[in-house]
Coordinates of C-alpha atoms in Angstrom, one line a residue:
Chain A
M166 CA 4.2 1.4 -48.2
N167 CA 1.6 -1.0 -49.5
F168 CA -1.8 -1.5 -48.0
N169 CA -3.2 -4.9 -47.9
A170 CA -5.0 -7.4 -45.8
T171 CA -2.4 -7.1 -43.0
F172 CA -4.5 -4.0 -42.0
L173 CA -7.5 -6.2 -41.4
G174 CA -5.5 -8.8 -39.5
Q175 CA -3.9 -6.1 -37.3
T176 CA -7.3 -4.6 -36.7
I177 CA -8.8 -7.9 -35.6
A178 CA -5.8 -8.6 -33.4
F179 CA -6.1 -5.2 -31.8
I180 CA -9.8 -5.6 -31.2
F181 CA -9.1 -9.0 -29.7
F182 CA -6.4 -7.7 -27.4
V183 CA -8.5 -4.8 -26.2
W184 CA -11.5 -7.1 -25.6
F185 CA -9.2 -9.5 -23.6
C186 CA -7.8 -6.6 -21.6
M187 CA -11.3 -5.3 -21.0
K188 CA -12.7 -8.6 -20.0
F189 CA -9.9 -10.4 -18.0
I190 CA -7.4 -7.8 -17.0
W191 CA -8.8 -4.4 -16.3
P192 CA -11.7 -5.3 -13.9
L193 CA -9.5 -7.8 -11.9
L194 CA -6.6 -5.4 -11.5
L195 CA -8.8 -2.4 -10.8
G196 CA -10.8 -4.2 -8.1
M197 CA -7.6 -5.6 -6.6
L198 CA -5.9 -2.2 -6.4
E199 CA -9.0 -0.6 -4.9
A200 CA -9.2 -3.4 -2.3
R201 CA -5.5 -2.9 -1.6
E202 CA -6.0 0.8 -1.2
K203 CA -8.8 0.1 1.2
R204 CA -6.7 -2.4 3.1
I205 CA -3.8 0.0 3.4
A206 CA -6.2 2.7 4.6
D207 CA -7.7 0.3 7.1
G208 CA -4.3 -0.8 8.3
L209 CA -3.2 2.8 8.8
A210 CA -6.4 3.6 10.7
A211 CA -5.9 0.5 12.8
G212 CA -2.4 1.5 13.6
E213 CA -3.5 4.9 14.7
R214 CA -6.2 3.3 16.9
G215 CA -3.6 1.0 18.4
E216 CA -1.3 3.9 19.1
K217 CA -4.1 5.7 20.9
K218 CA -4.9 2.7 22.9
L219 CA -1.3 2.3 23.9
E220 CA -1.2 5.8 25.0
E221 CA -4.3 5.3 27.1
A222 CA -2.9 2.1 28.6
E223 CA 0.3 4.0 29.5
Q224 CA -1.7 6.7 31.2
Y225 CA -3.7 4.1 33.0
L226 CA -0.5 2.4 34.1
L227 CA 0.9 5.7 35.4
D228 CA -2.4 6.3 37.3
L229 CA -2.2 2.8 38.8
V230 CA 1.3 3.2 39.9
H231 CA 0.5 6.6 41.4
E232 CA -2.4 5.2 43.3
G233 CA -0.4 2.2 44.5
K234 CA 2.3 4.5 45.9
Q235 CA -0.3 6.6 47.6
K236 CA -1.9 3.6 49.2
A237 CA 1.5 2.2 50.3
S238 CA 2.4 5.5 52.0
E239 CA -1.0 5.5 53.7
I240 CA -0.5 2.0 55.0
I241 CA 3.0 2.9 56.3
T242 CA 1.6 5.9 58.1
Q243 CA -1.1 3.9 59.7
A244 CA 1.4 1.2 60.7
Q245 CA 3.6 3.8 62.3
K246 CA 0.7 5.2 64.2
R247 CA -0.4 1.7 65.4
G248 CA 3.1 0.9 66.5
D249 CA 3.3 4.1 68.6
E250 CA 0.0 3.2 70.1
I251 CA 1.2 -0.3 71.0
I252 CA 4.3 1.1 72.6
D253 CA 2.3 3.6 74.6
E254 CA 0.0 0.9 75.8
A255 CA 2.9 -1.3 76.8
K256 CA 4.4 1.6 78.7
E257 CA 1.1 2.2 80.5
T258 CA 0.8 -1.5 81.4
A259 CA 4.3 -1.7 82.6
R260 CA 3.7 1.4 84.8
T261 CA 0.6 0.0 86.5
E262 CA 2.2 -3.4 87.0
G263 CA 5.2 -1.8 88.6
K264 CA 2.9 0.3 90.9
R265 CA 1.0 -2.9 91.8
I266 CA 4.2 -4.8 92.7
L267 CA 5.4 -1.8 94.7
E268 CA 2.2 -1.7 96.6
G269 CA 2.4 -5.4 97.4
A270 CA 6.0 -5.1 98.5
R271 CA 5.1 -2.1 100.7
G272 CA 2.2 -4.1 102.3
E273 CA 4.5 -7.0 103.0
I274 CA 7.1 -4.7 104.6
E275 CA 4.4 -3.2 106.8
Q276 CA 3.3 -6.7 107.9
E277 CA 6.8 -7.7 108.6
K278 CA 7.3 -4.5 110.6
E279 CA 4.2 -5.3 112.7
T280 CA 5.4 -8.8 113.3
A281 CA 8.8 -7.6 114.3
R282 CA 7.2 -5.0 116.6
Q283 CA 5.1 -7.7 118.3
D284 CA 8.2 -9.9 118.8
L285 CA 10.1 -7.0 120.2
R286 CA 7.3 -6.1 122.5
Q287 CA 7.2 -9.7 123.9
Q288 CA 10.9 -9.8 124.2
V289 CA 11.0 -6.4 126.0
A290 CA 8.3 -7.7 128.4
Q291 CA 10.3 -10.8 129.1
L292 CA 13.4 -8.7 129.6
A293 CA 11.6 -6.4 131.9
L294 CA 10.2 -9.4 133.8
L295 CA 13.7 -10.9 134.0
G296 CA 15.1 -7.6 135.2
A297 CA 12.4 -7.3 137.8
E298 CA 13.1 -10.9 138.9
Q299 CA 16.7 -10.0 139.2
I300 CA 15.9 -6.9 141.1
L301 CA 13.5 -8.7 143.5
M302 CA 15.9 -11.6 143.8
R303 CA 13.1 -13.9 144.0
E304 CA 10.9 -15.8 141.8
V305 CA 7.9 -13.9 140.8
D306 CA 4.8 -16.0 140.9
R307 CA 3.9 -16.0 137.3
N308 CA 0.5 -17.2 137.9
A309 CA -0.1 -14.6 140.5
H310 CA 1.3 -11.8 138.5
N311 CA 0.2 -12.8 135.1
E312 CA -2.4 -10.1 135.1
V313 CA 0.1 -7.4 135.8
L314 CA 2.6 -8.8 133.4
N315 CA 0.1 -8.9 130.5
K316 CA -0.9 -5.3 131.3
I317 CA 2.8 -4.2 131.1
S318 CA 3.4 -6.1 127.8
A319 CA 0.2 -4.5 126.4
D320 CA 1.4 -1.1 127.3
L321 CA 4.8 -1.5 125.7
Chain B
M47 CA 7.8 -11.2 -46.2
G48 CA 4.2 -11.7 -47.3
S49 CA 1.8 -14.4 -48.1
C50 CA -0.9 -14.4 -50.6
L51 CA -4.3 -15.9 -51.2
Q52 CA -4.6 -14.8 -54.7
G53 CA -2.5 -12.6 -56.9
T54 CA -0.3 -12.1 -59.8
V55 CA 2.7 -14.0 -58.6
L56 CA 0.9 -17.2 -59.3
D57 CA -2.0 -17.7 -61.7
Q58 CA -4.0 -19.9 -59.5
A59 CA -5.4 -18.8 -56.2
M60 CA -3.3 -20.4 -53.5
W61 CA -1.2 -19.6 -50.5
T62 CA 2.4 -18.8 -51.1
L63 CA 5.2 -16.8 -49.6
A64 CA 6.7 -13.7 -51.4
H65 CA 10.5 -13.5 -51.3
S66 CA 10.9 -9.7 -51.7
A67 CA 9.0 -6.5 -51.0
A68 CA 8.2 -6.2 -54.7
E69 CA 6.8 -9.6 -54.9
A70 CA 4.7 -9.0 -51.8
K71 CA 3.4 -5.8 -53.4
A72 CA 2.6 -7.6 -56.6
M73 CA 0.3 -9.8 -54.6
G74 CA -2.2 -7.0 -54.3
F75 CA -4.7 -6.4 -51.5
W76 CA -5.0 -9.9 -50.2
A77 CA -1.4 -10.2 -49.3
W78 CA -0.7 -10.7 -45.6
H79 CA 2.5 -9.4 -44.0
V80 CA 3.3 -12.5 -42.1
D81 CA 6.2 -10.9 -40.3
T82 CA 4.2 -7.9 -39.1
L83 CA 1.2 -10.0 -38.1
G84 CA 3.3 -12.6 -36.5
W85 CA 5.4 -10.3 -34.3
S86 CA 2.5 -8.1 -33.3
I87 CA 0.3 -11.0 -32.3
V88 CA 3.2 -12.6 -30.4
L89 CA 3.8 -9.3 -28.6
G90 CA 0.2 -8.8 -28.0
I91 CA -0.1 -12.3 -26.5
I92 CA 3.0 -11.5 -24.3
F93 CA 1.2 -8.4 -23.1
C94 CA -2.0 -10.3 -22.4
F95 CA -0.2 -13.1 -20.7
C96 CA 1.9 -10.9 -18.4
F97 CA -1.0 -8.8 -17.3
Y98 CA -3.4 -11.7 -17.0
R99 CA -1.0 -13.6 -14.8
I100 CA -0.8 -10.8 -12.3
A101 CA -4.5 -10.0 -12.6
K102 CA -5.4 -13.7 -11.9
D103 CA -3.2 -14.0 -8.8
A104 CA -4.0 -10.5 -7.7
T105 CA -4.1 -10.2 -4.0
T106 CA -4.1 -7.3 -1.6
A107 CA -1.0 -8.6 0.0
T108 CA 2.4 -7.2 -0.8
P109 CA 3.1 -7.6 -4.6
G110 CA 6.2 -9.1 -6.0
K111 CA 8.7 -7.0 -8.0
W112 CA 7.2 -7.9 -11.4
A113 CA 3.7 -7.5 -10.3
N114 CA 4.6 -4.2 -8.7
F115 CA 6.1 -3.0 -12.0
L116 CA 3.0 -4.0 -14.0
E117 CA 0.7 -2.4 -11.4
W118 CA 2.7 0.8 -11.7
V119 CA 2.1 0.8 -15.5
F120 CA -1.5 0.0 -14.8
E121 CA -1.9 2.9 -12.4
L122 CA -0.1 5.3 -14.8
V123 CA -2.6 4.5 -17.5
D124 CA -5.5 4.6 -15.1
K125 CA -4.4 8.1 -13.9
C126 CA -4.0 9.4 -17.4
V127 CA -7.5 8.1 -18.3
K128 CA -9.0 9.5 -15.2
E129 CA -7.4 12.9 -15.7
S130 CA -8.4 13.3 -19.4
F131 CA -11.5 11.3 -19.9
H132 CA -14.4 12.3 -17.7
A133 CA -17.3 10.4 -19.3
K134 CA -18.3 7.0 -18.1
S135 CA -16.9 4.2 -20.2
N136 CA -15.4 0.8 -19.4
V137 CA -13.7 0.5 -22.8
V138 CA -11.5 3.6 -22.9
A139 CA -9.2 2.6 -20.0
P140 CA -8.5 -1.0 -21.1
L141 CA -8.1 0.4 -24.7
A142 CA -5.5 2.9 -23.4
L143 CA -3.6 0.2 -21.5
T144 CA -3.6 -2.1 -24.5
V145 CA -2.5 0.7 -26.9
F146 CA 0.3 1.8 -24.6
C147 CA 1.7 -1.7 -23.8
W148 CA 1.3 -3.1 -27.3
V149 CA 2.8 -0.2 -29.1
F150 CA 5.6 -0.1 -26.6
L151 CA 6.4 -3.8 -27.1
M152 CA 6.2 -3.4 -30.9
N153 CA 8.5 -0.4 -30.7
L154 CA 10.8 -2.3 -28.4
M155 CA 11.6 -4.7 -31.1
D156 CA 13.5 -1.8 -32.7
L157 CA 16.2 -2.2 -30.0
V158 CA 17.0 -5.8 -31.1
P159 CA 20.1 -5.4 -33.3
V160 CA 18.8 -4.9 -36.8
D161 CA 20.2 -7.9 -38.5
W162 CA 19.8 -10.6 -35.9
L163 CA 16.3 -11.6 -36.5
P164 CA 16.3 -11.2 -40.3
K165 CA 19.5 -13.3 -40.4
A166 CA 17.9 -15.9 -38.3
A167 CA 14.8 -15.8 -40.6
A168 CA 17.1 -16.2 -43.6
L169 CA 18.9 -19.1 -42.0
I170 CA 15.6 -20.9 -41.1
S171 CA 14.0 -20.3 -44.5
G172 CA 17.2 -21.0 -46.4
D173 CA 16.6 -17.9 -48.5
P174 CA 19.5 -15.4 -48.0
H175 CA 17.6 -12.4 -49.4
I176 CA 14.4 -12.9 -47.5
F177 CA 12.7 -9.6 -46.6
F178 CA 11.8 -9.8 -42.9
K179 CA 10.4 -6.9 -40.9
V180 CA 10.9 -7.2 -37.2
V181 CA 9.3 -4.0 -35.9
P182 CA 5.6 -4.1 -36.6
T183 CA 5.1 -0.4 -36.1
T184 CA 7.4 0.3 -39.1
D185 CA 4.6 -1.2 -41.2
P186 CA 1.9 1.4 -41.8
N187 CA -0.7 -1.4 -41.9
A188 CA -0.1 -1.9 -38.2
T189 CA -0.2 1.8 -37.2
F190 CA -3.3 2.4 -39.4
A191 CA -5.0 -0.6 -38.0
L192 CA -4.6 1.0 -34.5
S193 CA -5.6 4.5 -35.6
I194 CA -8.6 3.6 -37.7
S195 CA -9.9 1.5 -34.9
V196 CA -9.6 4.5 -32.6
F197 CA -11.2 6.6 -35.4
V198 CA -14.2 4.3 -35.5
L199 CA -14.4 4.6 -31.7
I200 CA -14.3 8.4 -32.0
I201 CA -17.2 8.5 -34.3
F202 CA -19.1 5.9 -32.2
Y203 CA -18.6 7.9 -29.0
S204 CA -19.5 11.2 -30.8
I205 CA -22.8 9.8 -32.0
K206 CA -23.4 8.0 -28.7
S207 CA -23.0 11.2 -26.6
K208 CA -24.4 13.8 -29.0
G209 CA -26.7 11.8 -31.2
I210 CA -26.4 11.7 -35.0
G211 CA -27.9 15.2 -35.3
G212 CA -25.4 16.6 -32.9
F213 CA -22.5 14.9 -34.6
I214 CA -23.5 16.2 -38.0
G215 CA -24.2 19.6 -36.5
E216 CA -20.7 19.6 -35.0
L217 CA -19.3 18.9 -38.5
T218 CA -21.3 21.5 -40.3
L219 CA -22.1 24.4 -38.0
H220 CA -18.6 25.2 -36.8
P221 CA -16.3 27.0 -36.8
F222 CA -18.2 29.6 -38.9
E223 CA -21.5 30.3 -37.2
S224 CA -24.5 32.2 -38.4
K225 CA -27.7 33.4 -36.8
N226 CA -30.1 33.0 -39.6
I227 CA -31.0 29.8 -41.5
I228 CA -29.7 30.9 -44.9
G229 CA -26.4 31.8 -43.5
K230 CA -26.2 28.4 -41.8
I231 CA -26.9 26.6 -45.1
L232 CA -24.4 28.7 -47.0
L233 CA -21.7 27.9 -44.4
V234 CA -22.3 24.2 -44.3
L235 CA -19.8 23.5 -47.1
P236 CA -16.8 25.4 -45.7
N237 CA -17.5 24.1 -42.3
L238 CA -17.7 20.6 -43.4
L239 CA -14.5 21.0 -45.3
L240 CA -12.6 22.4 -42.3
E241 CA -14.1 20.0 -39.7
G242 CA -13.8 17.0 -42.1
V243 CA -10.2 17.7 -42.5
A244 CA -9.7 18.1 -38.8
L245 CA -11.6 14.9 -38.1
L246 CA -9.7 12.9 -40.8
A247 CA -6.4 14.3 -39.7
K248 CA -6.8 12.6 -36.4
P249 CA -6.3 9.0 -37.4
I250 CA -3.9 9.9 -40.2
S251 CA -1.6 11.9 -38.0
L252 CA -1.9 9.3 -35.2
A253 CA -0.8 6.5 -37.6
L254 CA 1.8 8.4 -39.5
R255 CA 3.5 9.9 -36.5
L256 CA 4.1 6.5 -35.0
F257 CA 5.1 5.0 -38.3
G258 CA 7.3 7.9 -39.3
N259 CA 9.2 7.9 -36.0
L260 CA 9.8 4.2 -35.9
Y261 CA 10.5 3.9 -39.6
A262 CA 13.1 6.6 -39.4
G263 CA 14.6 5.2 -36.3
E264 CA 14.9 1.8 -37.9
L265 CA 16.4 3.3 -41.0
I266 CA 19.0 5.1 -39.0
F267 CA 19.8 1.8 -37.3
I268 CA 20.3 0.2 -40.7
L269 CA 22.5 3.1 -41.8
I270 CA 24.6 2.8 -38.7
A271 CA 24.9 -0.9 -39.2
M272 CA 26.8 -0.1 -42.5
L273 CA 29.5 2.0 -40.8
G274 CA 31.9 -0.8 -40.1
Y275 CA 33.5 -0.8 -36.7
W276 CA 32.3 2.7 -35.9
Q277 CA 28.8 1.3 -35.7
L278 CA 29.4 0.1 -32.1
P279 CA 29.5 3.5 -30.3
A280 CA 27.0 5.0 -32.8
H281 CA 24.6 2.2 -32.2
F282 CA 24.9 2.7 -28.5
I283 CA 24.1 6.4 -28.7
W284 CA 21.2 6.0 -31.1
A285 CA 19.8 3.1 -29.0
V286 CA 19.8 5.2 -25.9
F287 CA 18.0 7.9 -27.8
H288 CA 15.6 5.4 -29.2
I289 CA 14.7 4.1 -25.7
L290 CA 13.2 7.5 -25.1
I291 CA 11.6 7.6 -28.5
I292 CA 9.8 4.3 -28.2
I293 CA 8.4 5.0 -24.8
L294 CA 7.4 8.5 -25.8
Q295 CA 5.7 7.4 -29.0
A296 CA 3.7 4.7 -27.1
F297 CA 2.7 7.3 -24.5
I298 CA 1.8 9.9 -27.1
F299 CA -0.3 7.4 -29.0
M300 CA -2.1 6.4 -25.8
M301 CA -2.6 10.0 -24.6
L302 CA -3.9 11.2 -28.0
T303 CA -6.3 8.2 -28.1
I304 CA -7.7 9.2 -24.7
V305 CA -7.8 12.9 -25.6
Y306 CA -9.6 12.3 -28.9
L307 CA -12.1 10.0 -27.3
S308 CA -12.7 12.5 -24.5
M309 CA -13.2 15.3 -27.1
A310 CA -15.7 13.1 -28.8
T311 CA -17.8 12.6 -25.7
E312 CA -17.7 16.2 -24.5
H313 CA -20.4 18.7 -25.5
H314 CA -19.4 22.1 -26.8

């Protein structure tokens, strides 16, 4: 154990190293570590925010889907109603058309009947005339008896 | 190994290398322990370089493994300082980091097998009996350089925070207290004696604790090295113990430095 100038050398070296550490190492590292701490804290906060936003978005999505389903069912109901209406209308139209056709047919038949009646009347008159001719065995003077004949045919 | 500016080895004042401890001792005060100085400065530069490199490229991005380790050491020291030292100072924390890392690195040299580096030095110098100390902390010059620097800082901080009057008062008016002025004057001497011893014990115990632990450890390594083949398991066991000791001693030195400085700044 002998003391000598080594002590001074060591002291100077020590002071130099402490000075170096104080000047070039400590502030840099401390600042960096603080910045990193802040960055990590910020990152965590951002992650939390993101999670919350995701939750919100999921909720929004669910709402949207729900709304869409509701709208779709509404539209389907409306469409069904409209379809029923169309069918009813068609039925009504068909019914009136049928009635109209029936009416026309009925009119035609009536007309036909009238014509046939007229024909029959004429023919009956002629037959009656022929019968009378036969009975009288002579020619009836058509011109002389036209008035009588017309009267008979009108009565028939 | 020592070198000398002036001394009794040579009549003229000139630089020369001593070849034994006795010769180095004979050189007197202006002898320099080249081995102690060399290793401690190399280790100090390694410390500065390693930390400076990670401090320079420091980013807030993910650190590498090495940077992570050094940052862990940094935060350990930072935490110790923040827990124990409450005054505002931008010297104490870097001082603690330097003390811890430097002392640890100097102690770490103890784990290099005891004869490798001295043998290498002998081979390089060509002198088979050269005295070459590898562990700087087994040289009391190194440990006292650390502790006296800390002692100067203790006094500096005491005076800075309490003023010269407060500092002197702390030395002379405790632990025996008196109400009247005559009693105070009478008690100055015993108080000064007790407080002076307490104050001086700080650097001495700080230096001798580190020196004693490391010197004894080194001595045991040397003794084990003389055992022949049995040295191998014995070396292993003692080295494992010693890993604990070197970290613990570095930590204790740092912690006591912080505590002494915090005591110096605190008012009673």
